[in-house]
mmCIF file of N, CA, C and O in Angstrom:
data_model
loop_
_atom_site.group_PDB
_atom_site.id
_atom_site.type_symbol
_atom_site.label_atom_id
_atom_site.label_comp_id
_atom_site.label_asym_id
_atom_site.label_seq_id
_atom_site.Cartn_x
_atom_site.Cartn_y
_atom_site.Cartn_z
ATOM 1 N N MET X 1 0.680 -1.195 -0.132
ATOM 2 C CA MET X 1 0.252 0.245 -0.195
ATOM 3 C C MET X 1 0.920 1.394 0.085
ATOM 4 O O MET X 1 1.855 1.145 0.428
ATOM 5 N N GLN X 2 0.604 2.392 -0.758
ATOM 6 C CA GLN X 2 1.068 3.515 -0.377
ATOM 7 C C GLN X 2 1.026 4.478 0.462
ATOM 8 O O GLN X 2 1.767 5.187 1.038
ATOM 9 N N SER X 3 -0.050 4.194 0.761
ATOM 10 C CA SER X 3 -0.962 5.039 1.818
ATOM 11 C C SER X 3 -1.922 4.236 2.737
ATOM 12 O O SER X 3 -2.660 2.962 2.090
ATOM 13 N N LEU X 4 -2.349 4.393 3.973
ATOM 14 C CA LEU X 4 -3.417 3.876 4.772
ATOM 15 C C LEU X 4 -4.871 4.512 4.153
ATOM 16 O O LEU X 4 -4.842 5.430 3.791
ATOM 17 N N PRO X 5 -5.358 3.405 4.130
ATOM 18 C CA PRO X 5 -6.936 3.780 3.529
ATOM 19 C C PRO X 5 -7.582 4.541 4.607
ATOM 20 O O PRO X 5 -7.377 4.457 6.002
ATOM 21 N N LYS X 6 -8.617 5.546 4.057
ATOM 22 C CA LYS X 6 -9.542 6.016 5.045
ATOM 23 C C LYS X 6 -10.697 5.043 5.239
ATOM 24 O O LYS X 6 -10.961 4.049 4.797
ATOM 25 N N PRO X 7 -11.604 5.563 6.505
ATOM 26 C CA PRO X 7 -12.391 4.422 6.794
ATOM 27 C C PRO X 7 -13.464 4.276 5.262
ATOM 28 O O PRO X 7 -13.907 5.230 4.966
ATOM 29 N N GLY X 8 -13.654 3.180 5.031
ATOM 30 C CA GLY X 8 -14.493 3.095 4.377
ATOM 31 C C GLY X 8 -13.899 2.627 3.098
ATOM 32 O O GLY X 8 -14.779 2.306 1.577
ATOM 33 N N GLU X 9 -12.556 3.221 2.692
ATOM 34 C CA GLU X 9 -12.034 3.273 1.337
ATOM 35 C C GLU X 9 -11.360 1.981 0.943
ATOM 36 O O GLU X 9 -10.871 1.231 1.814
ATOM 37 N N GLU X 10 -11.372 1.613 -0.286
ATOM 38 C CA GLU X 10 -10.877 0.274 -0.665
ATOM 39 C C GLU X 10 -9.461 0.726 -1.672
ATOM 40 O O GLU X 10 -9.456 1.841 -2.170
ATOM 41 N N VAL X 11 -8.301 -0.082 -1.272
ATOM 42 C CA VAL X 11 -6.832 0.295 -1.967
ATOM 43 C C VAL X 11 -6.498 -0.651 -2.388
ATOM 44 O O VAL X 11 -6.785 -1.700 -2.277
ATOM 45 N N LYS X 12 -5.614 -0.833 -3.451
ATOM 46 C CA LYS X 12 -5.128 -1.669 -4.132
ATOM 47 C C LYS X 12 -3.841 -2.182 -3.377
ATOM 48 O O LYS X 12 -3.025 -1.156 -3.455
ATOM 49 N N VAL X 13 -3.281 -3.132 -3.443
ATOM 50 C CA VAL X 13 -2.451 -3.619 -2.641
ATOM 51 C C VAL X 13 -1.239 -4.269 -3.874
ATOM 52 O O VAL X 13 -1.556 -4.628 -4.792
ATOM 53 N N ILE X 14 -0.215 -3.461 -3.508
ATOM 54 C CA ILE X 14 0.571 -3.732 -4.361
ATOM 55 C C ILE X 14 1.884 -4.880 -4.233
ATOM 56 O O ILE X 14 2.011 -5.886 -5.423
ATOM 57 N N ARG X 15 1.762 -5.345 -3.038
ATOM 58 C CA ARG X 15 2.667 -6.410 -2.783
ATOM 59 C C ARG X 15 2.326 -7.052 -1.574
ATOM 60 O O ARG X 15 2.082 -6.497 -0.318
ATOM 61 N N SER X 16 2.250 -8.189 -1.169
ATOM 62 C CA SER X 16 1.665 -8.889 -0.046
ATOM 63 C C SER X 16 2.756 -9.909 0.570
ATOM 64 O O SER X 16 3.279 -10.757 -0.596
ATOM 65 N N SER X 17 3.324 -10.239 1.344
ATOM 66 C CA SER X 17 4.365 -11.276 2.055
ATOM 67 C C SER X 17 3.645 -11.937 3.278
ATOM 68 O O SER X 17 3.208 -11.348 3.989
ATOM 69 N N SER X 18 4.388 -13.078 3.275
ATOM 70 C CA SER X 18 4.102 -14.189 4.533
ATOM 71 C C SER X 18 5.285 -14.594 4.782
ATOM 72 O O SER X 18 6.047 -15.350 4.103
ATOM 73 N N TYR X 19 5.069 -15.018 5.993
ATOM 74 C CA TYR X 19 6.368 -15.729 6.544
ATOM 75 C C TYR X 19 5.979 -16.856 7.792
ATOM 76 O O TYR X 19 4.953 -16.496 8.398
ATOM 77 N N PRO X 20 6.663 -17.780 7.648
ATOM 78 C CA PRO X 20 6.347 -18.948 8.742
ATOM 79 C C PRO X 20 6.420 -18.416 10.185
ATOM 80 O O PRO X 20 7.644 -17.254 10.160
ATOM 81 N N GLY X 21 6.246 -18.927 11.398
ATOM 82 C CA GLY X 21 6.448 -18.685 12.299
ATOM 83 C C GLY X 21 5.228 -19.124 13.634
ATOM 84 O O GLY X 21 4.666 -19.741 13.080
ATOM 85 N N GLY X 22 5.294 -18.337 13.930
ATOM 86 C CA GLY X 22 4.251 -18.230 15.213
ATOM 87 C C GLY X 22 5.020 -18.620 16.583
ATOM 88 O O GLY X 22 6.077 -18.818 16.570
ATOM 89 N N LYS X 23 4.356 -18.105 17.672
ATOM 90 C CA LYS X 23 4.723 -18.248 19.054
ATOM 91 C C LYS X 23 5.682 -19.724 19.447
ATOM 92 O O LYS X 23 6.707 -19.880 19.651
ATOM 93 N N GLY X 24 4.750 -20.702 19.255
ATOM 94 C CA GLY X 24 5.288 -22.135 19.572
ATOM 95 C C GLY X 24 6.119 -22.520 18.170
ATOM 96 O O GLY X 24 7.551 -22.860 18.790
ATOM 97 N N GLY X 25 6.297 -22.255 16.836
ATOM 98 C CA GLY X 25 7.355 -22.397 16.251
ATOM 99 C C GLY X 25 8.787 -22.170 16.664
ATOM 100 O O GLY X 25 9.718 -22.249 16.619
ATOM 101 N N ASN X 26 8.494 -20.634 16.936
ATOM 102 C CA ASN X 26 9.628 -19.476 17.053
ATOM 103 C C ASN X 26 10.458 -20.518 18.230
ATOM 104 O O ASN X 26 11.523 -20.036 18.133
ATOM 105 N N THR X 27 9.609 -20.507 19.178
ATOM 106 C CA THR X 27 10.072 -20.776 20.747
ATOM 107 C C THR X 27 10.560 -22.036 20.501
ATOM 108 O O THR X 27 11.736 -22.366 21.126
ATOM 109 N N ALA X 28 10.421 -22.866 19.525
ATOM 110 C CA ALA X 28 10.916 -24.314 19.730
ATOM 111 C C ALA X 28 12.542 -24.052 18.630
ATOM 112 O O ALA X 28 13.430 -24.912 19.109
ATOM 113 N N VAL X 29 12.223 -23.255 17.500
ATOM 114 C CA VAL X 29 13.560 -23.179 16.905
ATOM 115 C C VAL X 29 14.648 -22.467 17.956
ATOM 116 O O VAL X 29 15.912 -22.864 17.854
ATOM 117 N N ALA X 30 14.321 -21.436 18.438
ATOM 118 C CA ALA X 30 14.908 -21.118 19.433
ATOM 119 C C ALA X 30 15.694 -21.823 20.491
ATOM 120 O O ALA X 30 17.034 -21.938 20.555
ATOM 121 N N ALA X 31 14.710 -22.902 21.107
ATOM 122 C CA ALA X 31 15.418 -23.897 22.112
ATOM 123 C C ALA X 31 16.372 -24.482 21.283
ATOM 124 O O ALA X 31 17.195 -25.475 21.754
ATOM 125 N N ALA X 32 15.872 -25.235 19.735
ATOM 126 C CA ALA X 32 16.366 -26.147 19.537
ATOM 127 C C ALA X 32 18.172 -25.868 19.043
ATOM 128 O O ALA X 32 19.169 -26.306 19.288
ATOM 129 N N LYS X 33 18.227 -24.397 18.802
ATOM 130 C CA LYS X 33 19.388 -23.862 18.529
ATOM 131 C C LYS X 33 20.001 -23.406 19.926
ATOM 132 O O LYS X 33 21.524 -23.778 19.779
ATOM 133 N N ILE X 34 19.702 -23.299 20.989
ATOM 134 C CA ILE X 34 20.268 -23.030 22.400
ATOM 135 C C ILE X 34 20.726 -24.291 22.791
ATOM 136 O O ILE X 34 22.327 -24.233 23.048
ATOM 137 N N PHE X 35 20.116 -25.384 22.499
ATOM 138 C CA PHE X 35 20.584 -26.760 22.899
ATOM 139 C C PHE X 35 21.588 -27.278 22.283
ATOM 140 O O PHE X 35 22.730 -28.222 22.556
ATOM 141 N N ASP X 36 21.435 -27.012 20.897
ATOM 142 C CA ASP X 36 22.609 -27.355 19.683
ATOM 143 C C ASP X 36 23.713 -26.805 20.405
ATOM 144 O O ASP X 36 24.672 -27.563 19.869
ATOM 145 N N LYS X 37 24.079 -25.687 20.640
ATOM 146 C CA LYS X 37 25.017 -25.185 20.982
ATOM 147 C C LYS X 37 25.721 -25.532 22.448
ATOM 148 O O LYS X 37 26.922 -25.596 22.490
ATOM 149 N N ILE X 38 24.670 -25.860 23.444
ATOM 150 C CA ILE X 38 24.892 -26.538 24.761
ATOM 151 C C ILE X 38 25.684 -27.658 24.602
ATOM 152 O O ILE X 38 26.376 -28.541 25.138
ATOM 153 N N ASP X 39 24.562 -28.702 24.142
ATOM 154 C CA ASP X 39 25.193 -30.048 24.035
ATOM 155 C C ASP X 39 26.427 -30.405 23.663
ATOM 156 O O ASP X 39 27.361 -29.966 22.629
ATOM 157 N N GLY X 40 27.265 -31.555 24.800
ATOM 158 C CA GLY X 40 28.469 -32.074 24.479
ATOM 159 C C GLY X 40 29.527 -30.805 24.596
ATOM 160 O O GLY X 40 30.699 -31.107 25.055
ATOM 161 N N LYS X 41 29.233 -29.887 25.362
ATOM 162 C CA LYS X 41 29.919 -28.567 25.705
ATOM 163 C C LYS X 41 30.620 -28.513 26.851
ATOM 164 O O LYS X 41 31.300 -28.160 27.636
ATOM 165 N N ARG X 42 29.237 -29.341 27.916
ATOM 166 C CA ARG X 42 29.815 -29.270 29.434
ATOM 167 C C ARG X 42 29.763 -30.819 29.644
ATOM 168 O O ARG X 42 29.069 -31.818 28.890
ATOM 169 N N PRO X 43 30.572 -30.812 30.802
ATOM 170 C CA PRO X 43 30.750 -32.627 31.186
ATOM 171 C C PRO X 43 29.770 -33.079 31.960
ATOM 172 O O PRO X 43 28.660 -32.136 32.258
ATOM 173 N N GLY X 44 29.261 -34.062 31.204
ATOM 174 C CA GLY X 44 27.984 -34.531 31.755
ATOM 175 C C GLY X 44 26.525 -34.045 31.338
ATOM 176 O O GLY X 44 25.645 -34.506 31.323
ATOM 177 N N SER X 45 26.543 -33.299 29.918
ATOM 178 C CA SER X 45 25.654 -32.881 29.259
ATOM 179 C C SER X 45 25.064 -34.066 28.618
ATOM 180 O O SER X 45 25.694 -35.145 28.060
ATOM 181 N N HIS X 46 23.856 -33.906 28.303
ATOM 182 C CA HIS X 46 22.900 -34.715 27.643
ATOM 183 C C HIS X 46 22.331 -34.140 26.450
ATOM 184 O O HIS X 46 21.806 -32.859 26.418
ATOM 185 N N PRO X 47 22.202 -34.793 25.252
ATOM 186 C CA PRO X 47 21.573 -34.019 24.273
ATOM 187 C C PRO X 47 20.025 -33.832 24.266
ATOM 188 O O PRO X 47 19.220 -34.660 24.971
ATOM 189 N N ALA X 48 19.590 -32.560 24.306
ATOM 190 C CA ALA X 48 18.136 -32.454 24.272
ATOM 191 C C ALA X 48 17.249 -32.518 23.031
ATOM 192 O O ALA X 48 18.375 -32.619 21.901
ATOM 193 N N HIS X 49 16.478 -33.243 23.521
ATOM 194 C CA HIS X 49 15.394 -33.139 22.271
ATOM 195 C C HIS X 49 14.569 -32.057 22.502
ATOM 196 O O HIS X 49 13.701 -31.864 23.595
ATOM 197 N N VAL X 50 14.011 -31.030 21.378
ATOM 198 C CA VAL X 50 12.978 -30.243 21.045
ATOM 199 C C VAL X 50 11.849 -30.621 20.326
ATOM 200 O O VAL X 50 12.202 -30.865 18.755
ATOM 201 N N GLY X 51 10.754 -30.540 20.528
ATOM 202 C CA GLY X 51 9.521 -31.004 19.569
ATOM 203 C C GLY X 51 8.390 -29.814 19.604
ATOM 204 O O GLY X 51 8.048 -29.119 20.745
ATOM 205 N N VAL X 52 7.313 -30.161 18.941
ATOM 206 C CA VAL X 52 6.020 -29.357 19.029
ATOM 207 C C VAL X 52 5.018 -30.224 18.855
ATOM 208 O O VAL X 52 4.910 -31.285 18.291
ATOM 209 N N ILE X 53 3.983 -29.537 19.704
ATOM 210 C CA ILE X 53 2.592 -30.835 19.645
ATOM 211 C C ILE X 53 1.545 -29.636 18.974
ATOM 212 O O ILE X 53 1.498 -28.601 19.575
ATOM 213 N N GLY X 54 0.789 -30.104 17.996
ATOM 214 C CA GLY X 54 0.056 -29.299 17.433
ATOM 215 C C GLY X 54 -0.578 -29.648 16.152
ATOM 216 O O GLY X 54 -0.545 -30.752 16.050
ATOM 217 N N MET X 55 -1.601 -28.599 15.627
ATOM 218 C CA MET X 55 -2.468 -29.327 14.432
ATOM 219 C C MET X 55 -1.944 -28.314 13.503
ATOM 220 O O MET X 55 -2.175 -27.081 13.825
ATOM 221 N N LEU X 56 -1.766 -28.480 12.260
ATOM 222 C CA LEU X 56 -1.514 -27.516 11.220
ATOM 223 C C LEU X 56 -2.873 -27.880 10.051
ATOM 224 O O LEU X 56 -3.452 -29.427 10.310
ATOM 225 N N GLY X 57 -3.452 -27.181 8.800
ATOM 226 C CA GLY X 57 -4.064 -27.619 7.975
ATOM 227 C C GLY X 57 -3.293 -28.181 6.940
ATOM 228 O O GLY X 57 -2.029 -29.131 7.120
ATOM 229 N N ASN X 58 -3.793 -28.852 6.081
ATOM 230 C CA ASN X 58 -3.426 -29.970 5.171
ATOM 231 C C ASN X 58 -3.278 -29.231 3.918
ATOM 232 O O ASN X 58 -3.754 -29.382 3.000
ATOM 233 N N ASP X 59 -2.226 -28.520 3.831
ATOM 234 C CA ASP X 59 -1.976 -27.908 2.900
ATOM 235 C C ASP X 59 -0.492 -27.348 2.476
ATOM 236 O O ASP X 59 0.357 -27.585 3.555
ATOM 237 N N ASP X 60 -0.205 -26.747 1.372
ATOM 238 C CA ASP X 60 1.241 -26.242 1.097
ATOM 239 C C ASP X 60 1.891 -25.523 2.476
ATOM 240 O O ASP X 60 3.253 -25.634 2.567
ATOM 241 N N VAL X 61 1.006 -24.554 2.945
ATOM 242 C CA VAL X 61 1.446 -23.990 4.061
ATOM 243 C C VAL X 61 2.092 -24.588 4.862
ATOM 244 O O VAL X 61 3.456 -23.941 5.802
ATOM 245 N N ALA X 62 1.372 -25.185 5.347
ATOM 246 C CA ALA X 62 1.369 -26.431 6.614
ATOM 247 C C ALA X 62 2.888 -27.250 6.442
ATOM 248 O O ALA X 62 3.655 -27.293 7.423
ATOM 249 N N GLU X 63 2.919 -27.638 5.042
ATOM 250 C CA GLU X 63 4.061 -28.454 4.494
ATOM 251 C C GLU X 63 5.254 -27.897 4.673
ATOM 252 O O GLU X 63 6.605 -28.045 4.997
ATOM 253 N N LYS X 64 5.699 -26.265 4.427
ATOM 254 C CA LYS X 64 6.700 -25.204 4.576
ATOM 255 C C LYS X 64 7.001 -25.190 5.789
ATOM 256 O O LYS X 64 8.267 -25.618 6.146
ATOM 257 N N GLN X 65 5.932 -25.020 6.687
ATOM 258 C CA GLN X 65 6.017 -24.868 8.251
ATOM 259 C C GLN X 65 7.024 -26.055 8.580
ATOM 260 O O GLN X 65 7.877 -25.959 9.795
ATOM 261 N N ILE X 66 6.334 -27.305 8.320
ATOM 262 C CA ILE X 66 7.159 -28.349 8.810
ATOM 263 C C ILE X 66 8.547 -28.739 8.464
ATOM 264 O O ILE X 66 9.412 -28.692 9.070
ATOM 265 N N ARG X 67 8.503 -28.689 7.024
ATOM 266 C CA ARG X 67 10.085 -28.692 6.270
ATOM 267 C C ARG X 67 10.886 -27.534 7.228
ATOM 268 O O ARG X 67 12.422 -27.843 7.299
ATOM 269 N N ILE X 68 10.620 -26.182 7.492
ATOM 270 C CA ILE X 68 11.278 -25.409 8.189
ATOM 271 C C ILE X 68 11.778 -26.163 9.711
ATOM 272 O O ILE X 68 13.004 -25.868 9.932
ATOM 273 N N LEU X 69 10.495 -26.279 10.199
ATOM 274 C CA LEU X 69 11.060 -26.864 11.631
ATOM 275 C C LEU X 69 11.577 -27.849 12.058
ATOM 276 O O LEU X 69 12.728 -27.838 12.409
ATOM 277 N N GLN X 70 11.978 -28.748 10.695
ATOM 278 C CA GLN X 70 12.570 -29.983 10.655
ATOM 279 C C GLN X 70 14.043 -29.557 10.478
ATOM 280 O O GLN X 70 15.277 -30.162 11.106
ATOM 281 N N ARG X 71 14.169 -28.780 9.456
ATOM 282 C CA ARG X 71 15.408 -28.456 9.139
ATOM 283 C C ARG X 71 15.952 -27.305 10.100
ATOM 284 O O ARG X 71 17.476 -27.553 10.418
ATOM 285 N N GLU X 72 15.450 -27.083 10.940
ATOM 286 C CA GLU X 72 15.866 -26.465 12.279
ATOM 287 C C GLU X 72 16.281 -26.814 13.445
ATOM 288 O O GLU X 72 16.623 -26.496 14.737
ATOM 289 N N GLY X 73 15.837 -28.507 13.219
ATOM 290 C CA GLY X 73 16.239 -29.455 14.481
ATOM 291 C C GLY X 73 15.055 -29.980 15.513
ATOM 292 O O GLY X 73 15.339 -30.211 16.595
ATOM 293 N N VAL X 74 14.060 -29.676 14.788
ATOM 294 C CA VAL X 74 12.811 -29.663 15.828
ATOM 295 C C VAL X 74 12.095 -30.975 15.509
ATOM 296 O O VAL X 74 11.764 -30.995 14.218
ATOM 297 N N ASP X 75 11.616 -31.565 16.305
ATOM 298 C CA ASP X 75 10.798 -33.029 15.833
ATOM 299 C C ASP X 75 9.319 -32.642 15.689
ATOM 300 O O ASP X 75 8.680 -31.719 16.490
ATOM 301 N N THR X 76 9.000 -32.643 14.545
ATOM 302 C CA THR X 76 7.305 -32.814 14.734
ATOM 303 C C THR X 76 6.582 -33.711 14.109
ATOM 304 O O THR X 76 5.176 -33.630 13.507
ATOM 305 N N SER X 77 7.178 -35.068 14.787
ATOM 306 C CA SER X 77 6.282 -36.152 14.752
ATOM 307 C C SER X 77 5.203 -36.013 15.293
ATOM 308 O O SER X 77 4.094 -36.659 15.425
ATOM 309 N N CYS X 78 4.827 -35.030 16.505
ATOM 310 C CA CYS X 78 3.346 -35.124 17.260
ATOM 311 C C CYS X 78 2.645 -33.737 16.649
ATOM 312 O O CYS X 78 1.723 -33.173 17.130
ATOM 313 N N VAL X 79 2.919 -33.345 15.167
ATOM 314 C CA VAL X 79 2.402 -32.101 14.684
ATOM 315 C C VAL X 79 1.499 -33.059 13.668
ATOM 316 O O VAL X 79 1.392 -33.568 12.538
ATOM 317 N N ALA X 80 0.164 -33.055 14.034
ATOM 318 C CA ALA X 80 -1.151 -33.160 13.482
ATOM 319 C C ALA X 80 -1.472 -32.531 12.121
ATOM 320 O O ALA X 80 -1.647 -31.058 12.210
ATOM 321 N N LYS X 81 -2.409 -33.099 11.207
ATOM 322 C CA LYS X 81 -2.951 -32.166 10.250
ATOM 323 C C LYS X 81 -4.378 -32.478 9.926
ATOM 324 O O LYS X 81 -4.707 -33.671 10.144
ATOM 325 N N GLN X 82 -5.308 -31.269 9.743
ATOM 326 C CA GLN X 82 -6.743 -31.818 9.535
ATOM 327 C C GLN X 82 -6.684 -31.021 8.344
ATOM 328 O O GLN X 82 -6.435 -29.692 8.266
ATOM 329 N N GLU X 83 -7.874 -31.250 7.550
ATOM 330 C CA GLU X 83 -8.206 -30.387 6.261
ATOM 331 C C GLU X 83 -8.817 -29.349 6.524
ATOM 332 O O GLU X 83 -8.621 -28.383 5.951
ATOM 333 N N ASP X 84 -9.611 -29.285 7.736
ATOM 334 C CA ASP X 84 -10.538 -27.857 7.678
ATOM 335 C C ASP X 84 -9.726 -27.091 9.112
ATOM 336 O O ASP X 84 -10.230 -26.331 9.542
ATOM 337 N N ALA X 85 -8.643 -27.534 9.796
ATOM 338 C CA ALA X 85 -8.034 -26.619 10.214
ATOM 339 C C ALA X 85 -7.971 -25.063 10.063
ATOM 340 O O ALA X 85 -7.645 -24.863 9.079
ATOM 341 N N GLY X 86 -8.387 -24.463 11.476
ATOM 342 C CA GLY X 86 -8.518 -22.956 11.262
ATOM 343 C C GLY X 86 -9.642 -22.493 10.918
ATOM 344 O O GLY X 86 -10.063 -21.182 10.927
ATOM 345 N N LEU X 87 -10.673 -23.244 10.219
ATOM 346 C CA LEU X 87 -11.968 -22.580 10.003
ATOM 347 C C LEU X 87 -13.088 -22.924 11.466
ATOM 348 O O LEU X 87 -12.556 -23.441 12.066
ATOM 349 N N GLU X 88 -13.950 -22.198 11.144
ATOM 350 C CA GLU X 88 -14.878 -21.932 12.488
ATOM 351 C C GLU X 88 -15.499 -23.224 12.437
ATOM 352 O O GLU X 88 -15.961 -23.806 11.529
ATOM 353 N N PRO X 89 -15.622 -23.990 13.650
ATOM 354 C CA PRO X 89 -16.608 -25.090 13.947
ATOM 355 C C PRO X 89 -18.082 -24.638 13.416
ATOM 356 O O PRO X 89 -18.455 -23.577 13.819
ATOM 357 N N PRO X 90 -18.579 -25.752 12.997
ATOM 358 C CA PRO X 90 -20.129 -25.758 12.481
ATOM 359 C C PRO X 90 -21.273 -25.277 13.575
ATOM 360 O O PRO X 90 -20.807 -25.714 15.082
ATOM 361 N N MET X 91 -21.804 -24.533 13.726
ATOM 362 C CA MET X 91 -22.847 -24.212 14.852
ATOM 363 C C MET X 91 -24.041 -25.343 15.062
ATOM 364 O O MET X 91 -24.519 -25.566 13.815
#
């Protein structure tokens, strides 16, 4: 957007970006990185295991998020997928 819209005004979006993350994912990646630096550097230290438990949609966005978490050393084996995740529950 070149400027903020006035109330009721419609504006043309020039560019849109999205980034993976979220509180749980960001925290898990940070923990995995911290433990990766600590493991094996202290006498008697044991490898740490960082994972997430959650649910994502069954789409390309979810696949990308899972690949990023795995690449960063986060266990995603407890991440479930649901076709309609994120949609309002039926009334």
